[in-house]
Every structure is written in C-alpha cells, then in structure tokens.
C-alpha cells in the first residue's frame, strides 16, 4: 500500500540530481574545482510580468535557468505547469547538460518554466502570455539562436514555439537565422519532420536497442524481444502517447495500463492507445473508457504487475513511498526525474533495471538539434539528394533487369522491393535514421561502461559517467 508522501523525507528534485551526479563524479577522479564547476547551475533568471486579461492585470512568474555553457547555444525546453519553481528548473537544466553531452548534441544545458495551468486560458490569452514571456527572455538573450534555444516541454507544444519564434523575429528583424531561436516548431513555421513524435520515438528506439542485448535483458527477469511485453504507461501526453502508440503498433507490445491525471485504466488483454487518446480528448480524462477497469488512485497502477513501466508524466512519481511495491523489472524513464534518488536505491537492490531519463527521453533534443541545423542551413534535409539517389537506384534496377532478360532468365525483382529500393530518403526518413543512430550509439557508450567497470552499478551511473566525462573534456579543452 502506498504511504502518504508527507511522512517521508525525500530530497528535492535538484538534490536528487546532485546526489546522482556526486556518486558518478567520484568515479571520474576530476579536480575538485572542476567537479564543482560542472555541478553548479551557472545562472537562473526569474521574471515576473503582468498581462491584461479579462479586464484585469494578472502577474505571472517564469524562469530560465542556464546550467552549463561549456557549449553554446544552451538548450532546454520551456514548461508550463503550476508546480514550476526554481529548484525544478535548475534540476531540469542540469539534466539537459548531461543529456546533450551523452547523445553528442553540441549544446550546453538550460531549462525554462512558467507557473501557469495552461488549461485555464483561452488560446488567444495563452498567445499574449507566451509572447510577453518570450519578450522578457529575448531582450536578455535568454532566447537567441546562438546562445539559448528553447523547445517544448510539459504543457507546451509547437504552437507556443511558433509564437516564440515569431516574437524573436519581430524583435530581431535582420537576424537571418531567427527561426533557429527555438525548436519544436510546427513544420510550416520552420520545424522539421518527425519532431512532434521524436521523444516518444526515441523511447521506442531506446527499448529496441536494450532488447538487442540478451545479456542486458537477462539483468531483468525478462527474456526474448519486445513483442508481447506488457507495458504500463503514466501520462498520455506528447511523450507517453507516442511511445505507447509506437510500441503497440510497431513492436506488438501490450499496453495493459494507462495512468492519467484523473485516474488509471487497466485491461490485461491490452488497451487501444489511439482509442484511449481520442477518449481523453473528448472526455478530459480516462474515466469511463469502455472495456477497462478504472482506478481513481491512478498512482496505485504504477505498482501493477507488468514487464515494462513507462513513467512519462512528471518527476518524483516513484519515490520512497512506493518504490518497494514497484513490480516492473524494467523501467524506462520517459519523463524527467520520475524516480527519486532514494527510490533508485531501493529499485536497484530489488534488481530492477532503469533506463535513465537522460538517455531515454533524449530523442526530443536530438531531433531539435537537427531542426536547429536545418534552420541555420535554410534548406530541408534531403532536398538536394533525394531524386538523384532515386535516379541512381533506378539505374541499378534497370541494369539488373536488362541483364536478366539478356541471359534469358525468368526471375525478376519483386514490386515491393523495387518500390522500397527506388525511394530516395526524404526529411522524415533522414531524421528517423539520425535519431535511431543516436539512440543506438548512446546506449552502446553507456553499456560499455556499465559492463566494463565493476564500480558502475547501473545504467544511470553509466550515463552520468559518460556525460560528465565529456563535459569535463570540453572544459579542459577551454583551459579550465
Ligand atoms: P505533456 O504536457 O504533453 O503530457 C503530460 C501528460 O501527463 C498529460 O497527458 C497530463 O495529463 C499527464 N499528467 C499530468 N499529471 C499527471 C499525473 N499526476 N498522473 C498521471 N498523468 C499526469 O508533456 P510531455 O511533453 O509529454 O512531457 C512529459 C515528460 O517528458 C516531462 O517530464 C518532460 O520534461 C519530459 N520530456 C518531454 C520532452 C518533449 O519533447 N516534449 C522531451 C524530453 C523530456
């Protein structure tokens, strides 16, 4: 039974990140000064601004935190939620530094947030608020294509990013690279194909890569591939919805539980992710979804028996109050910081394997990197090569068919093969290939450390180890 959290002392989110950092950094033998330089958050800007709404002036509080500028621009999403606070934004900014380093996206770490429940406002009101928030950040270069590039996070999407890009461009009319001031924009506002689903797609690619190594899978009590694995997902938002959808449709996983704000639904035979997503859109929650059992205490379903648990909503949901009851042998942290440092210890002792947030949800920043490069190069990926590639492939096929005719053979290439082979890669195919490659390489770098070093107990420590080592390398190269 889950105990009330108030009775148990947990470190804050930022303290949790620091605890994990401190554990990993001990293994690296860095000079104490450099350790401290990497750990601390360089700066956090707090802004309070007023917007006239519904006949009165409402004051909002927002943050933009820069954790590390060892590479610029710094990168990190902007979150809209009532719980946003300085501690959370700084923890998320630190995670961004390590995440970018791990997946070799050439950015420092940053994060922003606005204390607001976006569901309480009309679209035009949100636009006013977002533009005003962006104005405050742009005028201090806390949004800038060369210095600080936000992206969507909880409570924000392409819509807010398009407003921010437009606001920046209005304030910097001669900046030819203005669109690169923010990523995660809609395609028609300078975005890139595949960004909306990138974080969820990255979660899928991370799991596929994990299941390519039977010895890693054996560290859980699981065996075989992804097909048929029973999955519980918390949060059917951008990340959770796409991860669950792809795992169900493309990897034949069975989604047995979905946890949302208003409770959870369970069906051991499998829930149709698309149908649940549509139901939430129409009804505002999962309650009443036909053919599933409803639990008002949604968090209790985190403790259900399943093969893979995907927390994809918010931080701290697996903590000292429920960690001992978690049954999933494999947890993939699609959200940032869903497992507290105390819970991490308990789960490790129980033998659960955790694929850490810094790696698991890095698909978003990876494709954001591609979008930023696209904006700076002012051309869609694949535009120059696609037809040329098709023409070359077509030559090969024609030649093979001519040869076969000349030799009097009766064989021919299948139509499906021809169709697939002939097709040149467009932007979406290139983005998926780059994302897959990134997720595979980053996993390989983590597992190498995990398996080779006896003092690295789990994937999280391995991820921190690889990431901090690279950040330290950049600082050293700068002469620090
Ligand atoms: P989102 O706002 O699109 O979705 C969040 C979902 O969680 C919503 O469906 C919401 O109803 C649900 N939720 C909120 N509180 C809940 C609760 N108490 N219990 C169950 N469900 C709850 O946000 P998102 O962009 O999908 O982000 C989710 C997590 O992933 C965050 O931790 C975020 O930092 C992280 N993340 C997001 C991205 C991205 O590209 N969007 C990238 C990396 C990491």
Short mmCIF file of C-alpha atoms and ligand atoms in Angstrom, two decimals:
data_model
loop_
_atom_site.label_atom_id
_atom_site.label_comp_id
_atom_site.label_asym_id
_atom_site.label_seq_id
_atom_site.Cartn_x
_atom_site.Cartn_y
_atom_site.Cartn_z
CA UNK A 1 0.00 0.00 0.00
CA UNK A 2 1.39 3.45 -0.94
CA UNK A 3 2.23 5.53 2.14
CA UNK A 4 1.41 9.24 2.25
CA UNK A 5 4.46 11.06 0.90
CA UNK A 6 4.34 13.78 3.55
CA UNK A 7 5.53 11.33 6.22
CA UNK A 8 8.76 10.58 4.36
CA UNK A 9 11.65 13.00 3.84
CA UNK A 10 12.74 12.97 0.21
CA UNK A 11 15.45 15.14 -1.31
CA UNK A 12 14.15 17.77 -3.75
CA UNK A 13 14.41 17.09 -7.49
CA UNK A 14 17.59 19.18 -7.73
CA UNK A 15 19.08 17.47 -4.69
CA UNK A 16 18.26 14.10 -6.30
CA UNK A 17 20.12 15.11 -9.47
CA UNK A 18 23.05 16.36 -7.35
CA UNK A 19 23.17 13.11 -5.35
CA UNK A 20 23.36 11.10 -8.57
CA UNK A 21 25.95 13.48 -10.03
CA UNK A 22 28.09 13.24 -6.87
CA UNK A 23 28.02 9.46 -6.98
CA UNK A 24 29.15 9.35 -10.59
CA UNK A 25 31.74 12.09 -10.38
CA UNK A 26 33.61 10.19 -7.64
CA UNK A 27 34.44 7.53 -10.22
CA UNK A 28 35.99 10.05 -12.60
CA UNK A 29 38.74 11.46 -10.43
CA UNK A 30 38.33 15.08 -11.58
CA UNK A 31 39.94 18.01 -9.76
CA UNK A 32 37.53 19.17 -7.02
CA UNK A 33 37.22 22.63 -8.60
CA UNK A 34 36.19 21.22 -11.95
CA UNK A 35 33.66 18.91 -10.29
CA UNK A 36 32.05 21.88 -8.61
CA UNK A 37 32.13 23.94 -11.82
CA UNK A 38 30.25 21.21 -13.69
CA UNK A 39 27.73 20.54 -10.90
CA UNK A 40 26.53 24.09 -10.18
CA UNK A 41 23.90 25.89 -12.18
CA UNK A 42 25.52 28.97 -13.78
CA UNK A 43 22.53 31.28 -13.52
CA UNK A 44 18.77 31.38 -13.08
CA UNK A 45 16.75 34.34 -14.22
CA UNK A 46 13.38 34.91 -12.58
CA UNK A 47 10.89 37.15 -14.31
CA UNK A 48 7.57 38.50 -13.09
CA UNK A 49 5.42 40.19 -15.68
CA UNK A 50 1.89 41.42 -15.98
CA UNK A 51 -0.60 40.72 -18.77
CA UNK A 52 -4.00 42.38 -19.06
CA UNK A 53 -6.55 39.56 -19.27
CA UNK A 54 -10.33 39.57 -18.78
CA UNK A 55 -10.26 43.21 -17.71
CA UNK A 56 -7.56 42.90 -15.03
CA UNK A 57 -3.78 42.66 -14.86
CA UNK A 58 -2.55 39.18 -13.98
CA UNK A 59 1.05 38.68 -12.84
CA UNK A 60 2.97 35.60 -13.94
CA UNK A 61 6.28 34.16 -12.71
CA UNK A 62 8.70 32.50 -15.12
CA UNK A 63 12.26 31.15 -15.06
CA UNK A 64 15.09 30.49 -17.46
CA UNK A 65 17.99 28.65 -15.97
CA UNK A 66 21.37 28.08 -17.61
CA UNK A 67 23.23 25.17 -16.10
CA UNK A 68 26.36 24.93 -18.24
CA UNK A 69 27.75 26.96 -21.12
CA UNK A 70 30.65 24.67 -21.97
CA UNK A 71 28.98 24.61 -25.39
CA UNK A 72 26.70 27.24 -26.85
CA UNK A 73 23.91 27.66 -27.54
CA UNK A 74 22.47 26.16 -24.40
CA UNK A 75 19.35 24.11 -24.95
CA UNK A 76 16.32 23.10 -22.92
CA UNK A 77 12.53 23.11 -23.01
CA UNK A 78 10.03 25.55 -21.59
CA UNK A 79 7.46 24.01 -19.26
CA UNK A 80 4.02 25.40 -18.40
CA UNK A 81 2.76 23.97 -15.10
CA UNK A 82 1.56 25.30 -11.76
CA UNK A 83 4.33 23.48 -9.88
CA UNK A 84 7.18 25.16 -11.78
CA UNK A 85 9.79 26.52 -9.36
CA UNK A 86 13.47 27.44 -9.31
CA UNK A 87 14.61 24.12 -7.84
CA UNK A 88 12.79 22.16 -10.56
CA UNK A 89 14.00 24.35 -13.41
CA UNK A 90 17.60 24.08 -12.19
CA UNK A 91 17.36 20.30 -11.87
CA UNK A 92 15.96 20.06 -15.39
CA UNK A 93 18.67 22.40 -16.75
CA UNK A 94 21.38 20.18 -15.20
CA UNK A 95 19.79 17.11 -16.77
CA UNK A 96 19.87 18.91 -20.13
CA UNK A 97 23.64 19.44 -19.85
CA UNK A 98 24.22 15.74 -19.21
CA UNK A 99 21.64 14.65 -21.80
CA UNK A 100 23.13 16.74 -24.61
CA UNK A 101 26.59 15.51 -23.70
CA UNK A 102 25.51 11.85 -23.66
CA UNK A 103 23.87 11.98 -27.11
CA UNK A 104 26.52 14.30 -28.53
CA UNK A 105 24.20 17.20 -29.31
CA UNK A 106 26.58 20.19 -29.28
CA UNK A 107 24.75 22.23 -26.65
CA UNK A 108 25.06 23.31 -23.03
CA UNK A 109 22.12 22.75 -20.69
CA UNK A 110 19.26 25.10 -19.94
CA UNK A 111 15.57 24.97 -19.00
CA UNK A 112 12.66 27.33 -18.60
CA UNK A 113 9.29 27.32 -16.97
CA UNK A 114 6.20 29.40 -16.36
CA UNK A 115 3.93 28.93 -13.33
CA UNK A 116 0.62 28.54 -15.09
CA UNK A 117 -2.08 25.96 -15.70
CA UNK A 118 -2.50 26.33 -19.46
CA UNK A 119 -5.91 24.63 -19.33
CA UNK A 120 -7.32 27.69 -17.54
CA UNK A 121 -6.72 30.01 -20.50
CA UNK A 122 -8.13 30.54 -23.99
CA UNK A 123 -5.77 30.20 -26.93
CA UNK A 124 -5.55 33.95 -27.57
CA UNK A 125 -4.77 34.54 -23.88
CA UNK A 126 -2.00 31.95 -23.94
CA UNK A 127 -0.58 33.66 -27.00
CA UNK A 128 -0.47 37.01 -25.16
CA UNK A 129 1.18 35.41 -22.12
CA UNK A 130 3.70 33.44 -24.21
CA UNK A 131 4.67 36.44 -26.32
CA UNK A 132 5.19 38.56 -23.21
CA UNK A 133 7.27 35.84 -21.53
CA UNK A 134 9.30 35.46 -24.75
CA UNK A 135 9.80 39.24 -24.93
CA UNK A 136 11.31 39.23 -21.43
CA UNK A 137 13.68 36.38 -22.31
CA UNK A 138 14.62 37.61 -25.80
CA UNK A 139 15.62 41.06 -24.61
CA UNK A 140 18.14 39.43 -22.23
CA UNK A 141 19.45 36.99 -24.88
CA UNK A 142 17.89 34.12 -22.94
CA UNK A 143 16.29 33.20 -26.25
CA UNK A 144 18.76 33.53 -29.11
CA UNK A 145 19.82 31.17 -31.95
CA UNK A 146 23.49 31.44 -30.95
CA UNK A 147 23.06 31.47 -27.19
CA UNK A 148 19.91 29.92 -25.81
CA UNK A 149 17.42 27.80 -27.74
CA UNK A 150 14.23 26.56 -26.00
CA UNK A 151 11.91 23.73 -27.10
CA UNK A 152 8.57 22.30 -25.95
CA UNK A 153 8.18 20.51 -22.63
CA UNK A 154 5.27 19.65 -20.37
CA UNK A 155 2.31 21.92 -21.10
CA UNK A 156 3.79 23.47 -24.25
CA UNK A 157 3.89 22.33 -27.88
CA UNK A 158 4.69 23.52 -31.39
CA UNK A 159 2.04 26.21 -31.06
CA UNK A 160 3.91 28.04 -28.26
CA UNK A 161 7.22 27.56 -30.08
CA UNK A 162 5.79 29.23 -33.21
CA UNK A 163 4.69 32.23 -31.12
CA UNK A 164 8.15 32.44 -29.51
CA UNK A 165 9.92 32.26 -32.90
CA UNK A 166 7.66 34.96 -34.28
CA UNK A 167 8.23 37.17 -31.23
CA UNK A 168 12.02 36.79 -31.58
CA UNK A 169 11.86 37.62 -35.28
CA UNK A 170 9.77 40.74 -34.62
CA UNK A 171 12.42 41.92 -32.17
CA UNK A 172 15.37 40.94 -34.42
CA UNK A 173 14.18 41.71 -37.90
CA UNK A 174 17.61 41.45 -39.54
CA UNK A 175 18.66 38.16 -37.98
CA UNK A 176 18.63 35.77 -40.94
CA UNK A 177 18.90 32.82 -38.53
CA UNK A 178 16.00 33.98 -36.40
CA UNK A 179 13.98 30.77 -36.84
CA UNK A 180 16.74 28.82 -35.10
CA UNK A 181 15.98 30.66 -31.83
CA UNK A 182 13.63 27.87 -30.78
CA UNK A 183 12.98 24.26 -31.86
CA UNK A 184 9.92 22.03 -31.87
CA UNK A 185 8.14 24.48 -34.17
CA UNK A 186 5.36 23.28 -36.49
CA UNK A 187 6.57 22.34 -39.98
CA UNK A 188 5.02 25.44 -41.55
CA UNK A 189 6.84 27.69 -39.07
CA UNK A 190 10.30 26.29 -39.76
CA UNK A 191 10.02 22.98 -37.91
CA UNK A 192 11.34 19.61 -39.00
CA UNK A 193 9.51 16.42 -39.96
CA UNK A 194 9.41 13.96 -37.08
CA UNK A 195 9.96 16.43 -34.19
CA UNK A 196 6.48 16.15 -32.67
CA UNK A 197 6.86 12.42 -32.04
CA UNK A 198 10.66 12.48 -31.56
CA UNK A 199 10.80 11.96 -27.80
CA UNK A 200 8.31 9.05 -27.89
CA UNK A 201 10.08 7.61 -30.94
CA UNK A 202 13.36 7.86 -29.01
CA UNK A 203 11.83 5.89 -26.13
CA UNK A 204 10.87 3.18 -28.63
CA UNK A 205 14.37 3.15 -30.19
CA UNK A 206 15.94 3.01 -26.71
CA UNK A 207 13.87 -0.06 -25.83
CA UNK A 208 14.65 -1.71 -29.16
CA UNK A 209 18.35 -1.19 -28.55
CA UNK A 210 18.12 -2.55 -25.00
CA UNK A 211 16.40 -5.69 -26.28
CA UNK A 212 19.18 -6.22 -28.86
CA UNK A 213 21.43 -7.37 -25.98
CA UNK A 214 20.19 -10.60 -24.40
CA UNK A 215 22.73 -10.22 -21.57
CA UNK A 216 21.24 -6.82 -20.67
CA UNK A 217 17.70 -8.18 -20.88
CA UNK A 218 18.80 -11.03 -18.60
CA UNK A 219 19.61 -8.43 -15.89
CA UNK A 220 15.83 -8.03 -15.62
CA UNK A 221 13.81 -11.20 -15.18
CA UNK A 222 12.67 -10.82 -18.80
CA UNK A 223 13.72 -12.69 -21.92
CA UNK A 224 13.14 -12.53 -25.67
CA UNK A 225 12.27 -9.41 -27.63
CA UNK A 226 9.85 -6.53 -27.20
CA UNK A 227 6.88 -8.32 -28.78
CA UNK A 228 4.26 -9.34 -26.26
CA UNK A 229 5.78 -7.38 -23.37
CA UNK A 230 3.14 -5.96 -21.00
CA UNK A 231 3.56 -2.21 -20.60
CA UNK A 232 2.10 0.33 -18.16
CA UNK A 233 2.36 3.99 -19.21
CA UNK A 234 1.89 7.04 -16.99
CA UNK A 235 0.91 10.23 -18.84
CA UNK A 236 -0.61 10.06 -22.32
CA UNK A 237 0.77 13.45 -23.39
CA UNK A 238 3.27 14.10 -26.15
CA UNK A 239 5.92 11.67 -24.92
CA UNK A 240 3.73 8.95 -23.40
CA UNK A 241 1.20 8.86 -26.24
CA UNK A 242 3.80 8.49 -28.98
CA UNK A 243 5.90 5.97 -27.04
CA UNK A 244 2.83 3.83 -26.25
CA UNK A 245 1.44 4.12 -29.78
CA UNK A 246 4.69 3.06 -31.49
CA UNK A 247 5.35 0.25 -29.01
CA UNK A 248 1.85 -1.08 -29.60
CA UNK A 249 1.62 -0.61 -33.37
CA UNK A 250 5.17 -1.41 -34.42
CA UNK A 251 6.62 -3.67 -31.70
CA UNK A 252 3.50 -5.59 -30.68
CA UNK A 253 3.73 -4.64 -27.02
CA UNK A 254 0.54 -4.99 -24.98
CA UNK A 255 -0.38 -1.75 -23.19
CA UNK A 256 -2.07 -3.10 -20.06
CA UNK A 257 -2.38 0.13 -18.07
CA UNK A 258 -2.63 3.87 -18.73
CA UNK A 259 -2.38 6.35 -15.86
CA UNK A 260 -3.60 9.93 -16.32
CA UNK A 261 -4.40 12.92 -14.09
CA UNK A 262 -7.91 11.68 -13.23
CA UNK A 263 -7.03 8.04 -12.52
CA UNK A 264 -5.94 4.95 -14.38
CA UNK A 265 -7.45 2.30 -16.63
CA UNK A 266 -6.35 -1.30 -16.86
CA UNK A 267 -7.07 -4.13 -19.25
CA UNK A 268 -4.69 -7.09 -19.16
CA UNK A 269 -5.69 -8.01 -22.72
CA UNK A 270 -4.48 -4.61 -23.94
CA UNK A 271 -5.79 -1.06 -24.32
CA UNK A 272 -6.06 0.56 -27.75
CA UNK A 273 -3.78 3.60 -27.37
CA UNK A 274 -5.40 5.57 -30.21
CA UNK A 275 -8.87 4.95 -28.79
CA UNK A 276 -7.81 5.98 -25.26
CA UNK A 277 -6.10 9.11 -26.63
CA UNK A 278 -9.28 10.06 -28.51
CA UNK A 279 -11.37 9.34 -25.38
CA UNK A 280 -9.19 11.68 -23.28
CA UNK A 281 -9.54 14.35 -25.96
CA UNK A 282 -13.34 14.11 -25.80
CA UNK A 283 -13.85 13.49 -22.08
CA UNK A 284 -10.90 15.19 -20.42
CA UNK A 285 -9.64 12.00 -18.72
CA UNK A 286 -9.52 8.22 -18.83
CA UNK A 287 -12.53 7.64 -16.57
CA UNK A 288 -15.35 5.76 -18.28
CA UNK A 289 -13.23 4.37 -21.10
CA UNK A 290 -15.21 1.32 -22.26
CA UNK A 291 -13.84 -2.16 -21.69
CA UNK A 292 -11.32 -1.26 -18.99
CA UNK A 293 -11.27 -1.25 -15.20
CA UNK A 294 -10.97 2.27 -13.74
CA UNK A 295 -8.92 3.14 -10.64
CA UNK A 296 -9.41 6.54 -9.09
CA UNK A 297 -6.00 6.33 -7.39
CA UNK A 298 -4.06 6.32 -10.65
CA UNK A 299 -0.64 6.16 -9.00
CA UNK A 300 -1.52 2.76 -7.49
CA UNK A 301 -1.32 1.29 -11.02
CA UNK A 302 2.40 2.10 -11.09
CA UNK A 303 2.62 -0.87 -8.74
CA UNK A 304 0.82 -3.26 -11.12
CA UNK A 305 2.47 -6.40 -12.35
CA UNK A 306 3.89 -5.63 -15.82
CA UNK A 307 7.11 -6.12 -17.81
CA UNK A 308 7.94 -2.50 -18.64
CA UNK A 309 6.89 0.60 -16.73
CA UNK A 310 7.00 3.88 -18.68
CA UNK A 311 6.58 6.93 -16.41
CA UNK A 312 6.01 9.71 -18.96
CA UNK A 313 4.31 12.46 -16.96
CA UNK A 314 6.22 14.22 -14.21
CA UNK A 315 9.04 13.91 -11.70
CA UNK A 316 9.16 12.14 -8.37
CA UNK A 317 6.28 9.72 -9.00
CA UNK A 318 8.35 6.72 -7.95
CA UNK A 319 9.63 7.65 -4.53
CA UNK A 320 10.30 6.29 -1.06
CA UNK A 321 6.57 5.78 -0.52
CA UNK A 322 6.02 3.30 -3.35
CA UNK A 323 9.40 2.10 -4.67
CA UNK A 324 9.35 -1.13 -2.67
CA UNK A 325 6.00 -2.04 -4.26
CA UNK A 326 7.01 -1.49 -7.89
CA UNK A 327 6.90 -4.85 -9.65
CA UNK A 328 8.12 -3.93 -13.13
CA UNK A 329 11.58 -5.44 -13.71
CA UNK A 330 12.31 -2.80 -16.36
CA UNK A 331 11.55 0.91 -16.01
CA UNK A 332 12.22 3.38 -18.80
CA UNK A 333 12.18 7.00 -17.62
CA UNK A 334 10.37 8.75 -20.46
CA UNK A 335 9.71 11.73 -18.15
CA UNK A 336 12.49 13.70 -16.50
CA UNK A 337 13.27 12.60 -12.95
CA UNK A 338 10.33 10.24 -12.33
CA UNK A 339 12.41 8.13 -9.90
CA UNK A 340 13.84 9.91 -6.83
CA UNK A 341 17.36 9.06 -5.70
CA UNK A 342 16.02 7.16 -2.67
CA UNK A 343 13.68 5.12 -4.85
CA UNK A 344 16.56 4.48 -7.22
CA UNK A 345 18.49 2.75 -4.40
CA UNK A 346 15.51 0.61 -3.43
CA UNK A 347 14.82 -0.44 -7.02
CA UNK A 348 18.46 -1.30 -7.68
CA UNK A 349 18.52 -3.51 -4.59
CA UNK A 350 15.36 -5.22 -5.84
CA UNK A 351 17.14 -5.97 -9.12
CA UNK A 352 15.05 -3.70 -11.35
CA UNK A 353 16.80 -2.19 -14.36
CA UNK A 354 16.18 1.51 -15.01
CA UNK A 355 16.86 3.05 -18.41
CA UNK A 356 17.58 6.61 -17.21
CA UNK A 357 15.81 9.80 -18.29
CA UNK A 358 18.97 11.46 -19.54
CA UNK A 359 19.16 8.80 -22.23
CA UNK A 360 15.56 7.57 -22.56
CA UNK A 361 13.97 10.91 -23.46
CA UNK A 362 16.91 12.35 -25.42
CA UNK A 363 15.07 11.82 -28.72
CA UNK A 364 13.48 15.25 -28.37
CA UNK A 365 16.71 17.21 -28.08
CA UNK A 366 18.33 15.06 -30.76
CA UNK A 367 15.72 15.98 -33.35
CA UNK A 368 15.73 19.56 -32.02
CA UNK A 369 19.42 19.58 -32.92
CA UNK A 370 18.55 18.51 -36.46
CA UNK A 371 15.90 21.24 -36.63
CA UNK A 372 18.37 23.89 -35.46
CA UNK A 373 20.88 22.75 -38.12
CA UNK A 374 18.09 22.82 -40.73
CA UNK A 375 17.16 26.38 -39.75
CA UNK A 376 20.77 27.54 -39.93
CA UNK A 377 21.31 25.88 -43.31
CA UNK A 378 17.99 27.21 -44.65
CA UNK A 379 17.22 24.03 -46.55
CA UNK A 380 15.14 20.92 -45.94
CA UNK A 381 17.17 17.75 -45.34
CA UNK A 382 17.18 15.53 -48.43
CA UNK A 383 16.10 18.27 -50.83
CA UNK A 384 19.28 18.13 -52.90
CA UNK A 385 19.91 14.36 -52.83
CA UNK A 386 16.55 12.61 -52.90
CA UNK A 387 15.85 12.46 -56.65
CA UNK A 388 19.48 11.88 -57.50
CA UNK A 389 19.50 8.90 -55.16
CA UNK A 390 16.33 7.60 -56.81
CA UNK A 391 17.86 8.02 -60.28
CA UNK A 392 20.94 6.01 -59.28
CA UNK A 393 18.85 3.25 -57.70
CA UNK A 394 16.69 3.15 -60.79
CA UNK A 395 19.80 2.68 -62.96
CA UNK A 396 20.83 -0.34 -60.91
CA UNK A 397 17.39 -1.92 -61.22
CA UNK A 398 17.17 -1.29 -64.98
CA UNK A 399 20.61 -2.78 -65.47
CA UNK A 400 19.80 -5.87 -63.42
CA UNK A 401 16.57 -6.42 -65.35
CA UNK A 402 18.32 -5.95 -68.70
CA UNK A 403 20.96 -8.47 -67.69
CA UNK A 404 18.38 -10.97 -66.59
CA UNK A 405 16.50 -10.59 -69.92
CA UNK A 406 19.72 -10.91 -71.93
CA UNK A 407 20.54 -14.16 -70.13
CA UNK A 408 17.05 -15.46 -70.80
CA UNK A 409 16.34 -15.73 -67.09
CA UNK A 410 12.80 -15.62 -65.83
CA UNK A 411 13.49 -14.13 -62.39
CA UNK A 412 12.54 -10.56 -61.63
CA UNK A 413 12.79 -8.25 -58.64
CA UNK A 414 9.64 -8.09 -56.50
CA UNK A 415 7.49 -4.97 -56.87
CA UNK A 416 7.59 -4.20 -53.13
CA UNK A 417 11.38 -4.47 -53.10
CA UNK A 418 11.61 -2.20 -56.15
CA UNK A 419 9.29 0.37 -54.65
CA UNK A 420 11.25 0.49 -51.36
CA UNK A 421 14.67 0.42 -53.02
CA UNK A 422 13.81 3.12 -55.51
CA UNK A 423 12.57 5.58 -52.92
CA UNK A 424 15.15 8.24 -52.02
CA UNK A 425 15.30 9.40 -48.41
CA UNK A 426 13.23 12.49 -47.59
CA UNK A 427 13.49 14.59 -44.45
CA UNK A 428 11.43 12.22 -42.28
CA UNK A 429 13.50 9.16 -43.24
CA UNK A 430 16.73 11.06 -42.58
CA UNK A 431 15.50 12.33 -39.21
CA UNK A 432 14.49 8.81 -38.16
CA UNK A 433 17.82 7.42 -39.30
CA UNK A 434 19.75 10.11 -37.38
CA UNK A 435 17.62 9.55 -34.28
CA UNK A 436 18.00 5.77 -34.41
CA UNK A 437 21.75 6.08 -34.87
CA UNK A 438 22.00 8.49 -31.93
CA UNK A 439 19.94 6.29 -29.60
CA UNK A 440 21.95 3.21 -30.53
CA UNK A 441 25.35 4.86 -30.14
CA UNK A 442 24.46 6.49 -26.83
CA UNK A 443 23.18 3.18 -25.44
CA UNK A 444 26.35 1.44 -26.54
CA UNK A 445 28.52 4.04 -24.82
CA UNK A 446 26.55 3.58 -21.56
CA UNK A 447 26.50 -0.21 -21.60
CA UNK A 448 30.23 -0.37 -22.27
CA UNK A 449 30.90 1.50 -19.01
CA UNK A 450 28.16 -0.47 -17.21
CA UNK A 451 29.70 -3.81 -18.13
CA UNK A 452 33.37 -2.91 -18.04
CA UNK A 453 33.56 -1.08 -14.71
CA UNK A 454 32.75 -3.00 -11.58
CA UNK A 455 32.16 0.26 -9.67
CA UNK A 456 29.36 1.33 -12.06
CA UNK A 457 26.28 -0.42 -10.68
CA UNK A 458 23.64 0.59 -13.19
CA UNK A 459 22.78 2.38 -16.42
CA UNK A 460 22.10 5.67 -14.66
CA UNK A 461 25.59 5.83 -13.18
CA UNK A 462 26.96 4.79 -16.58
CA UNK A 463 25.02 7.60 -18.27
CA UNK A 464 26.26 10.20 -15.77
CA UNK A 465 29.80 8.84 -16.10
CA UNK A 466 29.86 9.13 -19.91
CA UNK A 467 28.15 12.54 -19.88
CA UNK A 468 30.27 14.16 -17.15
CA UNK A 469 33.46 12.82 -18.71
CA UNK A 470 32.61 14.58 -22.00
CA UNK A 471 31.65 17.85 -20.29
CA UNK A 472 34.93 17.75 -18.32
CA UNK A 473 36.79 17.16 -21.58
CA UNK A 474 35.25 20.32 -23.10
CA UNK A 475 36.13 22.39 -20.04
CA UNK A 476 39.70 21.07 -20.16
CA UNK A 477 39.92 21.95 -23.85
CA UNK A 478 38.96 25.50 -22.87
CA UNK A 479 41.84 25.57 -20.42
CA UNK A 480 39.74 25.39 -17.24
P1 LIG B 1 2.60 16.82 -21.93
O1 LIG B 1 2.11 18.01 -21.22
O2 LIG B 1 2.39 16.68 -23.39
O3 LIG B 1 1.99 15.49 -21.27
C1 LIG B 1 2.00 15.23 -19.89
C2 LIG B 1 0.88 14.22 -19.65
O4 LIG B 1 0.92 13.78 -18.29
C3 LIG B 1 -0.51 14.84 -19.88
O5 LIG B 1 -1.29 13.94 -20.62
C4 LIG B 1 -1.03 15.02 -18.46
O6 LIG B 1 -2.46 14.96 -18.40
C5 LIG B 1 -0.38 13.86 -17.75
N1 LIG B 1 -0.28 14.05 -16.31
C6 LIG B 1 -0.07 15.21 -15.63
N2 LIG B 1 -0.06 14.97 -14.32
C7 LIG B 1 -0.26 13.65 -14.16
C8 LIG B 1 -0.36 12.79 -13.03
N3 LIG B 1 -0.26 13.26 -11.79
N4 LIG B 1 -0.55 11.47 -13.25
C9 LIG B 1 -0.67 10.98 -14.49
N5 LIG B 1 -0.60 11.74 -15.60
C10 LIG B 1 -0.40 13.06 -15.43
O7 LIG B 1 4.15 16.70 -21.54
P2 LIG B 1 5.29 15.94 -22.33
O8 LIG B 1 5.92 16.90 -23.26
O9 LIG B 1 4.77 14.62 -22.81
O10 LIG B 1 6.33 15.72 -21.14
C11 LIG B 1 6.22 14.64 -20.21
C12 LIG B 1 7.57 14.42 -19.55
O11 LIG B 1 8.56 14.17 -20.56
C13 LIG B 1 8.11 15.60 -18.74
O12 LIG B 1 8.85 15.11 -17.65
C14 LIG B 1 9.05 16.29 -19.71
O13 LIG B 1 10.05 17.04 -19.07
C15 LIG B 1 9.63 15.08 -20.42
N6 LIG B 1 10.20 15.38 -21.74
C16 LIG B 1 9.46 15.90 -22.74
C17 LIG B 1 10.04 16.15 -23.98
C18 LIG B 1 9.25 16.67 -25.16
O14 LIG B 1 9.83 16.68 -26.27
N7 LIG B 1 8.02 17.05 -25.03
C19 LIG B 1 11.40 15.87 -24.18
C20 LIG B 1 12.14 15.31 -23.15
C21 LIG B 1 11.51 15.08 -21.91
#
